[in-house]
Each structure stands twice: as structure tokens, then as C-alpha cells.
Amino acid sequence: MPTELVLISTLFTGLMLGVIFSLVAAGVTIIYGSIWMPNAANGQFFLLAALALWSAAVSWGLHPVVAALLVIGASVPASLLLEQMLIRRFYDVPNRNVSYFVLSLGITQILAGLFSVTYGVWSDQFQIPPLMAGITFLGPFPVSNSRLAALVTGVALLAALFALLRYHKYGRAIRAVFQNRDAASLRGVNVRAIYRLSFVLGNLVVAAGGVLYAFAYSFDLSVSWSMSITAFAIMIIGGPGSVVGAVAVGMVFGFTQAIVSAFASPTVATFSYLGAMLLILLMKPSGLFAR
Amino acid sequence: MLEISGLTIRYGAFLAVGSLDIVIGKGDIVGLIGPNGAGKTSTVKALGGLIKPAAGRIAFRGRDLAGVPAHERITLGLSIVPEGRGIFARMSVEENLLMGAYAFDGADKAARMRRVYDLFPILAERRWQAAGTMSGGQQQMLAVSMGLMAEPEMIVLDEPSLGLAPIVIEEIGKALIRLREAGVTVFLVEQNATLTADVSDRIYVMSNGTVLHHGTAEEITRNEDMLGALL
Amino acid sequence: MTGRVPLFEAEGIVMRFGGVVALRKVSVTQFEGETLGMIGPNGSGKTTFVNVVTGHLAPQEGRVRVAGAEVTGFRPHRMAAAGITRTYQAVRVFRELTVADNIATATVDAPNRMDADEIAATLDWLQLGHRLAVPAGSLTLFEQRRLEILMRLVQRARLIMLDEPVGGLSATEVRAMLQVLGDLRRRTGLFVIEHAMKVIRELADSVVVMLAGEKLMQGTPAEILADKRVVDQYLGRAHA
Amino acid sequence: MTDALRKHGRGLLVFAVAAYALPLLLAGNRYFAFIGGIALLHVVWTAGMSLLYGYAGLMPLMFAGIAGISAYAAVGLMAAGFAFWTALPVAALFAALVGVGLGLPALRLKGFYFTLCSLVIQTVITLAFVYFVNLTNGDTGISQIAPPAWFGGPLQGVGFDLVLATLAVGAMVALVLIVEAPFGRRLVAVREDDELAEMLGIDVVRQKLAAFFVGSLFAAVGGAFYAPYVGFVSPRSFDVLLSLNIWLMVAFGGRGTIWGAVVGTVLLAPLPFLLQDYYKVKDVIYGLLIIGVIVLLPGGILGGLGSRAAAGTGTQSPGLRRKEAA
Amino acid sequence: ADQESVKVGFVTELTGPWSFFGTACVAGLKFAEATLNPPGKRKIEFIQIDNQTQPTQAVAAARNLDIQSKVIALSGPTSSDTALAIYGYAEQNKVPFLVPVAAFPQLTKPGTRYSFRIEPNAAGWGYAIAEFVAKQKPGAKIALMHSDFALMRAISAGLKYQAAKKGLKIEPEIVFPQGSNDATVQAAQVLAANPDYVVVVGAGGFDNTITNQLLDVGIKPEKIIHPYGMATQVKGWGKRSVGSLYGTFFDANLDTVTAEGRKFIDDFKAQNKRLPSYVENYCYVTSQIIREVIDADPKAGDDREVFRNTLSALKSKEVTSGIPIEFDKNGARKEYIYFMQIQDVGEVEYKSKPVFTTNWDPEIIPVYDLVK
Ligand SMILES: Nc1ncnc2c1ncn2[C@@H]1O[C@H](COP(=O)(O)OP(=O)(O)OP(=O)(O)O)[C@@H](O)[C@H]1O
Ligand SMILES: Nc1ncnc2c1ncn2[C@@H]1O[C@H](COP(=O)(O)OP(=O)(O)OP(=O)(O)O)[C@@H](O)[C@H]1O
Ligand SMILES: CC(C)C[C@H](N)C(=O)O
Ligand SMILES: [Mg+2]
Ligand SMILES: [Mg+2]
């Protein structure tokens, strides 16, 4: 059943891409929505996670699951270090979003430079050994178990993230700090702790996105910028700071990509979701899920 | 309950508060009045830990607040309603109230919320409205309510009457008196001398960063000069 | 009734925000040479009314006319060009710019602006002349309120709608502000929203009372202050 | 107008002398002269960015895209037989208009969201450059672009450099005039508080559009000259990195200070060329430099020194100044 | 000995998106250095500059080398974008330019005088695929999936041209924009169309992604053709792709590799833990050609016109494979390609066997009109 095959593969692709987009955009939006940092380096962080996974799984020969946990775990101390060295210096700067943007461009530049003279020299394409062997059929559509596992993990992560922000008071505290920092601290919110936590959490989610992406797809160094841009686009449409928006729009992007590229062409798909973005903004400049 | 001694606040070279002494006993309503720029808000900010005083000591229930960060003060029982409302504009009224009880995990938030809804029924009616789209006065009510959600030992209100209709100001006055009856200490920072005089046990009059006068409400209102200057 | 030229006519204004109806068929006309006051409980729609008349909000129903011409839904800059302007409930100036730059900005697109001498005289009158080089954000609240007014005056606004002009001012400053406003009403049309009855009593020729988005009544200060509904729902026992 | 020139006259003079001296001093070495020429081109771009970012508070990250549209248009017109000097104004105007059209949705956004949105638009433009092969030759690019004709001969070498110097000086003069004109004051007002500005009679939408158009025009003119100067254009010549760099030069030098942007440009534009031999650490150095400046001088190099001067366009209004003189 | 060394500017991709190719090229070049300057001969020196995979930078670097270092000739690019940028500069400023690896046809378009190219043009690769498929299965149906890069457009143009002549059908053709990252749906579409062969040309890691998606949905490896295969690509496709086909101009598994080529392969493998492919080979060969030019006419080391003319007249062989090197009037070589079938993929090496070879004249199809 060829049409059924195309249909199911479209749905699967939409979901898979949507989950990756959502994760990265959620990480970006958490960081923007708390410390006001538009992290242009998010794509580089994403790539860093994917490359680190490659090193751990391919060069060191660790089991892929161990390597994945290691990489995601390592994002925590790395983020803390970065927070300590650079990020916290700007917490009290007026208009710090601009300072942060410059900062993140600097970081982007450094990471891109490092990748280019290391990984860029080692290979032009990176592929991680499968998480697990075998293939599962979704109707007529075969999916490698490895990708399926990445998808399930991604969905679980998003659900956990959603629950954390929705049902834990930390979620409300992030928003409170974003909207009125002094008032939040008077109400008992430890502003700096929230900042730190958000930065770490956001990066962790981005790193998880990178790791899952690497399991699902082969990649090269060029994914970083396109991911940065896509994540920004999703954040703007979804309403900056809104994780629900990031997930909803991330899914829409994923499905648009899949559907339009199936029924028109991949190029039209890229134009179409970016064009849709402009249209939505024309109608609702604050984003769909602005808070 | 609260003891401020020798409090000095500087903004760069500018001396906003110079060696201020205020003592507030448990269960009192104490007023602090004074013209614009007297240093009232600066004092409140220092109480809240939002600015660091250049000198002086603030003791709350006998404990020096010097090393206590802003966010821990509310758990000590000190709830501050800042000037300029201090609400979360893009959260709903209800979420704002929940933020008011943020530091109190075990508390019965629904019950607390019912109590503030009794005080300001319009808030119950508008519980889903984004706080920032409420009218100026409604926002002020919300701000006071957030302060009350902490059910504190002591509440500090910085110009709660700003922008409120006369009848609401009256309501707030009554509410403050009820709070005192419930054992809450109230520090009322105001420019509205009438409200302050109506409810306060004692009043500090502040100008140019220092206390000019200090006495019971009657003493202050009896002082003709002062009345002239304030009312 | 000769010379009763309306500054603006608002007719049957309805303004809804989702479920909240902020204004229900409100009609108000202000005539030249008259100072209009507006009072009402919090949330009764006063600020919203000013927003509609000055073009910040486009009403769902009703129309606004200025000098006989319909201006409903005009953006604020066109209202300003027509001489209708306002101040904000929370004071609003260009905080980072100096007082002089604030003034210059106010004149930049004002077709009928004052000349340098007049500006200097107005500066003296409002006692801001010595503050020209200071960033407006570091002025005192009272100075900022005066600057707000000055910025409308240099445009030769025909009507200034003041949203709680004495809010946050100390008793002494309120008195000083009253003097300023007393002079001001001789120069230009004034529309004043206030909760401070003193201001309304001293300035307003006529007062509109708002209640829950509706115009409850209009009358002289004495009339409205004597009205039982106004006392019960707005002023409270203390003012009775 | 004369006020503006008087106020910035010294700066303009110094800049003009430097801009003209540069090609002459480097004339003996076409390589350094070329880097100088590229820097002068960047001055045109950053002047436009200064206007938008420093004065109107808009931070568009699609300048490279607009420059590219202009460059492709100019090359296309030249291929169709038009002289460069005819192609230039047409291409620049066209690109600036397209820029405004694309920027419209973004202009409705406030503050930083505008920036992010323009970043996405830049990406779309780059994709379009690759995609519309018939117009742009795709990512192959267009090479061997002929130099403009100039008094019968081709405009090359020092001659072209001097034209670029003139262009850069012209851009700075234009910037100074615009910024000191009422238009500049309106932009500052819009930047500081657009709602209040609107209340005071300033048509905010129109000012933003006008600013965006003028700023884009700077980008477009630079782009049109870029094509024959470098002799080659491709989508990668006008990618997002160029957009970011143009903005960085302004932020780096000091936002809202007219000469800050020039300082930033002169320091950063030649860097990739000068670091060519240190390719392994080049990006890292560039990144560290950016981070270093933002950490040590948050207001940029010049902005860090005189931050207050950055905010206003002058301390006194023209009206008042006249009175003092009287 | 009192003679100054001959300087050649080597502008290549050491950073940026193509850095892998530039670096691989330099690695290949390095192996030639041992034999490049035998005692008694005039020394040849390569000055390497990074072009950041940026055309502007490439032009600037060319200018730098031309003016600052006064090189006799330029070389180095491994990507068509940077090569084309330098091409313009070289032709305008009359600097000989020897392109090691860049397949875009226009680099030797009619009228070209100073640019010479070692790699066959990409439209020809497409031509060769059509020839190969037509031989395997006349009237076959080919699915074409490619990224939107100049190189890939050139390949498909050649393929489409020759397929039409040979009565092959191309369907579907799927073009992915730059920066694409998924091909799941497209793989399903291809499966649904049930073609005889699938030609896959993705950029970078995306090439693996497409290949994997095709294999995932059950397309047999024997149906997949990659127009070119570098060692890392072959490794990237992995064991699953055993049986699939790729084109190449030099491969460690070819019998035609000479003794010198063998040594090159072994040395390279020892140092880089992988096999060299044609990119490394062409850069290795480039230095050898320059040596021959200088040896053929001593004046070529000092005079660019002489260098250009000597190079143009050169009749030589790739030392590694014995394949002739001769340039036509536009600087293009007589072209050839091998199609290899993967037989095994290991950690360092892979095994493959040649299944088809063809060679052709650059103008056997109208390449210069096919892709502009
Ligand atoms: N962040 C600041 N930087 C510099 N000066 C400040 C700052 N905040 C307040 N000041 C100055 O300190 C003085 C005291 O200000 P404060 O706000 O405490 O007065 P206040 O009594 O609360 O006045 P108001 O009645 O207007 O609220 C004023 O002169 C004010 O201008
Ligand atoms: N943007 C908005 N969205 C939703 N509701 C709004 C919005 N703006 C105003 N309202 C509602 O409209 C009503 C009228 O508000 P308005 O600000 O006009 O009151 P007001 O009379 O000025 O009150 P105050 O004296 O407290 O300033 C209020 O109930 C307010 O909550
Ligand atoms: C390495 C090759 C596939 C690159 C190709 N020669 C090009 O022209 O871009
Ligand atoms: Mg205060
Ligand atoms: Mg109001």
C-alpha cells in the first residue's frame, strides 16, 4: 500500500522532527524566559552534545546508552561552569538580552572554530551506532528500533518537562522572575537559583535534543546554525518563554516539514514554515502562546 | 517585632536615608509618612533585602536581617508589598495570589485565597484576568492581597492607597485594623496622612532621609504645624 | 449657548475586552473653556475612556468627534495633531533623555508648537528651567508630572486629559499641583480623572461619574458629592 | 543641517582624511588595499546599522540579505547591458523596498523579537538565493563581475578604493545629517518609548518604516558596490554571518555613538583577513575578543566611555539654543 | 642553488563547512612533499591559506598570495564555490590556477585560459551514471535524490540529459534544500515509486541520512548509486550498504593503482587510519604536475605565461594510477570514472570491486550549456 506507506512515514517524520524541534526550542525558550538570554549558541550546544556522543560511542567505544547518559549528564557541570564564569555576570545588567546575544555569538564563534579544526577535520559526516538493533513495522512502514527509541525517549522527556513546569511551582517561579524580578524575590523566590537552574535545565534539554537527534539521523557540522534558527523561529511564534508554545509550534514545524515535503517538495516545506511564521507574526505579533 | 537602628542608604554619593531609627512592637500598626523622596521606599527596599544599606541594623523578631537574602525574609514572616504594585502582569489574578504564597508549601492556599477574595470581591470575579490588564486600582488591590497570602507575622505596605477610590481606601483601613486584631503587625508607609492617622497606633514622620517626629497618631495629628504640612 | 464649542464629543462608546465590558454606551461631551472631571470606582472605565478618546483604543461601538470631524479609531499621533492629548496614570516621560530633549521631542511633530520664548516662559512657570540638562528619569515625581504637562503645552494641545495627576504626590505637592492645574485650565482644556476629591472640587466645572463602565451621572462637584449613590459606592462614609 | 555638520565636523574631517589616505597609503600593496576597501564597504553597512540600532533601537539581522538582493540585482542589470551607474540606484532602491516589504511583519514586533525574526528572514533570503537559480546562479555564484566603467576605462585599483572612500565618507555624512535632523529625534523617541512618542504626535509606524528603508538603503548601496569590487557573489557572500558581523561591529564599537560604529568596523572588518594565517585559532580569537569586550565594556568600546552621550542626540533643543545665542 | 624557490599558493578549506575536504586535500599533498623536492632541482614551496569555505575570503586569499607572496600559480580549492571565486580572480589577473578538486563544469568553460582542472566535471558524472544504468538495464527507471548544491545540480543535469538519450526514466526527482536533515518521507515515496536504481547525492551527513532512510524502508543496497564515494562516506554508509554502488576516480581497491600509488595508500592509511580517496589523490597529483611543469621549462618558475603554456602543453600521467593527464584548450582533462560495488566495510578499510569504467571527452555532452 504505497499511499498508506507514505502517509504513515509522513506522520512518523512529523512526530520525530517535531519532538527534536520541540526539545531544542523548549530549552531555548526556558533560558530566554528566565534569564532573558537569546542563546544563539544553542545550535552549537546541540551539536556539541551530538559530537560528544559520537566521540564517546565511536572513538571510545562506549555503549550508546552509557554514552548518551554521560553526555546529557555532563551538560550539567558544563552549564554550571559557564554560568559561573560568564552568564551570571550579566544578571544585573540592563538590556542584558543584547549583551547575552553578543556573548552567545562569541560562544558560537569559539565552538564553531573548535569544531571546525577538530571534528571538521576528522570527518564530514557523523553517525552513531544504533541504540538497539532491529526494525519495527508501523503498518507497512518500517522504522529502525533505534529511531523509535529516540522518539519515545523524546516524548517522555517533553512530558516530564511539561509536568515539571506545569505542576511544580518552579514553573510559575520562572515566569514570575521573568516578569518582575524584585517582586518575585519578595515573594520568596530565590532569583539567582532560578536563573541557574533554568540555564542548566535549558541546556540539558538542548543536549538531550542533540543526543536523540544523533541517534535518529546522521549529521554534520552544518546542523548547528539551522537548528539555532529553527529554534528561534519556534520560540518567536510560540511566544517567547512559553514551553507549551515551543512544543506546540515545534510539532507544527515538524509536521509541516513532513507533510509539505511529501506533497510538494522539501524546499517548499522550508519556505512554507518560515513563511507561515511571518504570517502568524503579522497577525499576532506577540506570538501564539505569549504569557 | 521590627527594630531599625541607624539605617543609612546611599545611591552612589547620594544619601537617601541617614541614620534612621524605627521600632515596631508586635501587633502594632505603625505608620510612616513623609513627602516624596523622603526615603520611605528606600527603607522598605532595605527591609525587603532588595538594596543593601550602607550602615545600620535591621532586626526582625530579634534576628539581624543583614545576611538574610531577600527571598528568605518572607519565610521569617515578613511580607512586603512594594511600591508600584509588584504584581506579575502576564499572570492571572489567581496565579499572582498563588505566587503570594509561593514560599509556603504546606499551606492551605485555597483557604487563604478565600480570605483575600472576601476582602476584595472583584478579584474573585476576575480571577482569570491577566493582572496587567486590570485597572490601576484593581492592581493595587491585588498587590495588597498577594502580601496577605503569606499570612505573615508582619506586613509592610508601601503606599497601598495609591490610585484607590476613597471607599476602597476606607476598606483597606478596616482590613488593617482586622489584621491587627488577628495579631499581625502592620507597617504602613504612606503619603495619605488621613488613612495613616485613622488606623495607626503610632506614626513616624520622615523627611529627607530622617525621622522628624514620632508619636501616637493623636500626638501627630494634634501638632498643628505638622498637620499643615501633611494634610 | 453661543461659544459652546465642543472639544470632543464621545457618543455611545462601547469597549469590550473579551468578557469584560469596560465601557457601556458612554457619551460625554466636553466644551471649550470647561474643565471636566471624571470619578468612579476602580475599574469603572475611566482610563479606558481616556484611551478611547485619545486613540489608544478603538472602541467596538460609538464614535468620537473632534471639531465636528469623526476621529473614531484614529491613532494617537493623529489625535495629538488634532490637539487632543493625555498623560498617564503612571507617569511617563523619556527617562533616559534630558528634559531639554524631552521637550524637543514633544515639539518635533507638533504643527502648532510654541516658539523658543514661549517655551522658556513656560519652563519658568513650571519651574523646570534649571533642570534642562538632567535626564528626565532622575527628576522627582512632581517634576516629572510637570514635565508631562509641559510637553503637552509646548504642542499647544487644546485638551489635556490627565489621568490621576496627583497620584503619588505628597500633600504639599498636591497643593502645588493644584495651583499649577488652576493656572493650566486657563490656558487649555482640561479633563481630570482623580480619586482625590479635593482636586475635583477645586478644578472641575462639571464631573462625570462612572460606575461599572456606565456613566452614572454628570453634574457640578457639589451635585455629585451630594448624590447618595456616589457616596455609597465611591466616596464612602468618611466623605459623607 | 549646518548645526549637525558643525557638531560632527571634526569627526567627519578626521574620518574623511583617514578614508582617503587609506587607499593611497596602501596603494603599493593591492592586498592590503583590498582589505582596506572591504573595511570601507563595511563602514557603509555599519552606518546604516548605526542608524537603525543606535538610534531607532531596531536591531535587524537581515542586512546581508538586503545587500545581497541589491548585489544580485545590480549584477543582473549589468548582465542585461546596463551600466553600473544606472544599475546601482535601481538595484539599491529595489533591494531597500524588498527589505521593507520583508521587514514589515518583523517591524510589528517589539524589541528583541524583531531581531530574532529578522534573523529568520535572513535565513529565508539566503535559501532563496540558493533556490532561485535562474536569477542568482544558485550557490555557484556569479564570478568575473566586470568593474564599473569610469571615464572610459574600467574602475580598478586605487581608483575603485577612492570611490569606496567617497562612499564611506558620504555614508557618514548622511548618517550625521539624518541623526541630527528631526528624523533622528523621532527615532530616538520611538526607541525610548514608542507609545509615548505616538502620543506626542509622532507617527511611529511611519518612522520605523522610514528608518528601515533608509537603513536598508545603506545596506543595499554597499551590496551593489560589493559585487564589482570583489568580482564574485554567491549566497555565502551574504549569509547570516555577515549580518551578525555588521551588527557586532556596531555593538562592539559602541551603540548610539556615531564614531563607535566606525571604530568597531575598522577593528573587526579586517580581522578575518589578517588572521588568515592563524586559521586554527582565528574563530576562537574572534569569539574571545567579542566576549572580552562585552564583559569588560558592556557598552562597546566607545559606548563604555561616554554612555550618556549615547542616549540623546544633544543636550539642548534647537529652539533653546537659538535663544541662548540671541 | 642560488635560485629562489618556486612559490605556489594553496588556498583551501581548512575551516568552515568544507573543512574536511580541504584538510583531506592537504593531507594528500603532504605525502607528496617527500618526493617533491629532490636534491638538485629547484625547490617548490606550497603556501597554504585557509579560505574559510568563503568565496570572499578565497578571493582575498588569492589576492594576498598573488600580491604579497608573488606566487607563480594558485591551487587548492576542493569546493566549487571557492574555486569559482578564485577562477574569476585568476582569469582576470592572469594567474595560472590548477584546481585539484572541484567539479563544477564552468571552471573550464570555453574561453578559459588560466584555469586547469584535474577533477572531471560533474555533469559528466551524471552522464556516466546514465551510461552505467543503461548498460545494466535498458529502459530502467531511476529515482534521483539530491541536495540543492551547485555540484549536485550539475550531476543531475548530466544524468537527465544522457538518460533522455538512452531512454531511461527519471522519477521521482527530489531536491532537498541546503540544511535539510530528514528524508524519511522521501524514502517512502521512492519505495512507492519502485525504481530500478536510486541515485543519492546528499551533502555531508545528510548523504548518510538519505541512505539510511532508503535502507530502512527496505530498498536494496544494490539499487543505490552514489555518484562519488570518499573513504569516509563509504564507512559512513556502513555494513548495511554492502552491495551498493559508487563512482570514483581513484580507489584503493582498483587494480590499476601503480606502485607509487600503493605506497601512497599505505603511508596514508598508516597515518590517518583510513584509506585515501580521490580527493587526497588529486591533491597529491597536483604537486607532481607542478613539479613536471617546472622541470619541463625552468622559466616556468618565474614567468606565469610560461607556466601557463607549459602546463597547457603537458602530457603526463597520474603517478598513482597511471591515468593520462592532458588538458584541452579550456583546461579540462579527458575524463573518466569507475563504478565500484561495496563488498565489505571494515574499521579502517573497505572492500569494493570495479563494475564499470567509462571515459569521455569533456564536450561529449554539452556540459557548458547544461549548467551555467
Ligand atoms: N535607584 C536610585 N538611584 C538613585 N537615587 C534614588 C534611587 N532610588 C531612589 N533614589 C532617591 O532617593 C531618595 C529617596 O527615594 P525614595 O523612593 O525612598 O522616597 P519615598 O519617600 O519613597 O518617595 P515617594 O513618596 O515618592 O515614594 C529620592 O531623592 C530618590 O530620588
Ligand atoms: N486590556 C484589557 N484587557 C482586559 N480587561 C481590561 C483591559 N483594560 C482594562 N480592562 C478592564 O476594564 C475595566 C476598566 O478599566 P480602567 O482601567 O478603565 O479603570 P479605571 O476606571 O481607570 O480604574 P482605576 O481608577 O483603578 O484606574 C477594568 O475592569 C479592567 O480590568
Ligand atoms: C569533494 C567533492 C565532492 C567536491 C566537489 N568536487 C565540488 O566541486 O564541490
Ligand atoms: Mg515611595
Ligand atoms: Mg485608571
PDB file of C-alpha atoms and ligand atoms in Angstrom, chain A residues 124, chain E residues 18 21 77-81 83 99-104 107 117 119-120 122 125 149-152 155 201 228-230 233 249 278-279 282, ligand 3:
ATOM      1  CA  ASP A 124      32.457  15.137   7.096  1.00  0.00           C
TER       2      ASP A 124
ATOM      3  CA  TRP E  18      34.084  22.091   3.599  1.00  0.00           C
ATOM      4  CA  PHE E  21      37.808  18.221   2.162  1.00  0.00           C
ATOM      5  CA  PRO E  77      40.211  24.611  -3.548  1.00  0.00           C
ATOM      6  CA  THR E  78      38.186  21.455  -3.011  1.00  0.00           C
ATOM      7  CA  SER E  79      34.784  23.015  -3.377  1.00  0.00           C
ATOM      8  CA  SER E  80      33.197  24.538  -6.385  1.00  0.00           C
ATOM      9  CA  ASP E  81      32.109  27.760  -4.637  1.00  0.00           C
ATOM     10  CA  ALA E  83      37.121  27.507  -6.802  1.00  0.00           C
ATOM     11  CA  VAL E  99      42.146  23.186  -9.484  1.00  0.00           C
ATOM     12  CA  PRO E 100      42.684  19.889  -7.744  1.00  0.00           C
ATOM     13  CA  VAL E 101      39.132  19.057  -6.684  1.00  0.00           C
ATOM     14  CA  ALA E 102      36.128  20.970  -7.910  1.00  0.00           C
ATOM     15  CA  ALA E 103      33.703  19.531 -10.353  1.00  0.00           C
ATOM     16  CA  PHE E 104      31.597  22.419 -11.463  1.00  0.00           C
ATOM     17  CA  LEU E 107      35.579  26.167 -14.205  1.00  0.00           C
ATOM     18  CA  ARG E 117      41.209  21.283 -13.627  1.00  0.00           C
ATOM     19  CA  GLU E 119      38.837  16.538 -11.359  1.00  0.00           C
ATOM     20  CA  PRO E 120      36.376  15.566 -14.102  1.00  0.00           C
ATOM     21  CA  ALA E 122      30.238  16.811 -12.508  1.00  0.00           C
ATOM     22  CA  TRP E 125      29.468  12.069 -13.653  1.00  0.00           C
ATOM     23  CA  PHE E 149      24.151  22.447  -4.217  1.00  0.00           C
ATOM     24  CA  ALA E 150      25.807  23.504  -7.448  1.00  0.00           C
ATOM     25  CA  LEU E 151      27.730  20.279  -7.661  1.00  0.00           C
ATOM     26  CA  MET E 152      24.609  18.197  -7.318  1.00  0.00           C
ATOM     27  CA  ILE E 155      25.395  15.933 -11.698  1.00  0.00           C
ATOM     28  CA  VAL E 201      23.695  12.748  -3.585  1.00  0.00           C
ATOM     29  CA  TYR E 228      31.002   9.677  -5.801  1.00  0.00           C
ATOM     30  CA  GLY E 229      32.416   7.968  -2.755  1.00  0.00           C
ATOM     31  CA  MET E 230      35.136   9.133  -0.461  1.00  0.00           C
ATOM     32  CA  GLN E 233      31.432   8.227   3.022  1.00  0.00           C
ATOM     33  CA  PHE E 249      38.287   8.480  -9.876  1.00  0.00           C
ATOM     34  CA  TYR E 278      40.288  10.629  -4.954  1.00  0.00           C
ATOM     35  CA  VAL E 279      40.347  13.995  -3.167  1.00  0.00           C
ATOM     36  CA  TYR E 282      44.191  14.631  -6.769  1.00  0.00           C
TER      37      TYR E 282
HETATM   38  C1  LIG F   3      34.670  16.549  -2.717  1.00  0.00           C
HETATM   39  C2  LIG F   3      33.819  16.798  -3.890  1.00  0.00           C
HETATM   40  C3  LIG F   3      32.579  16.022  -3.828  1.00  0.00           C
HETATM   41  C4  LIG F   3      33.572  18.227  -4.052  1.00  0.00           C
HETATM   42  C5  LIG F   3      33.335  18.585  -5.434  1.00  0.00           C
HETATM   43  N1  LIG F   3      34.484  18.279  -6.161  1.00  0.00           N
HETATM   44  C6  LIG F   3      32.913  20.050  -5.656  1.00  0.00           C
HETATM   45  O1  LIG F   3      33.093  20.509  -6.679  1.00  0.00           O
HETATM   46  O2  LIG F   3      32.406  20.750  -4.899  1.00  0.00           O
END
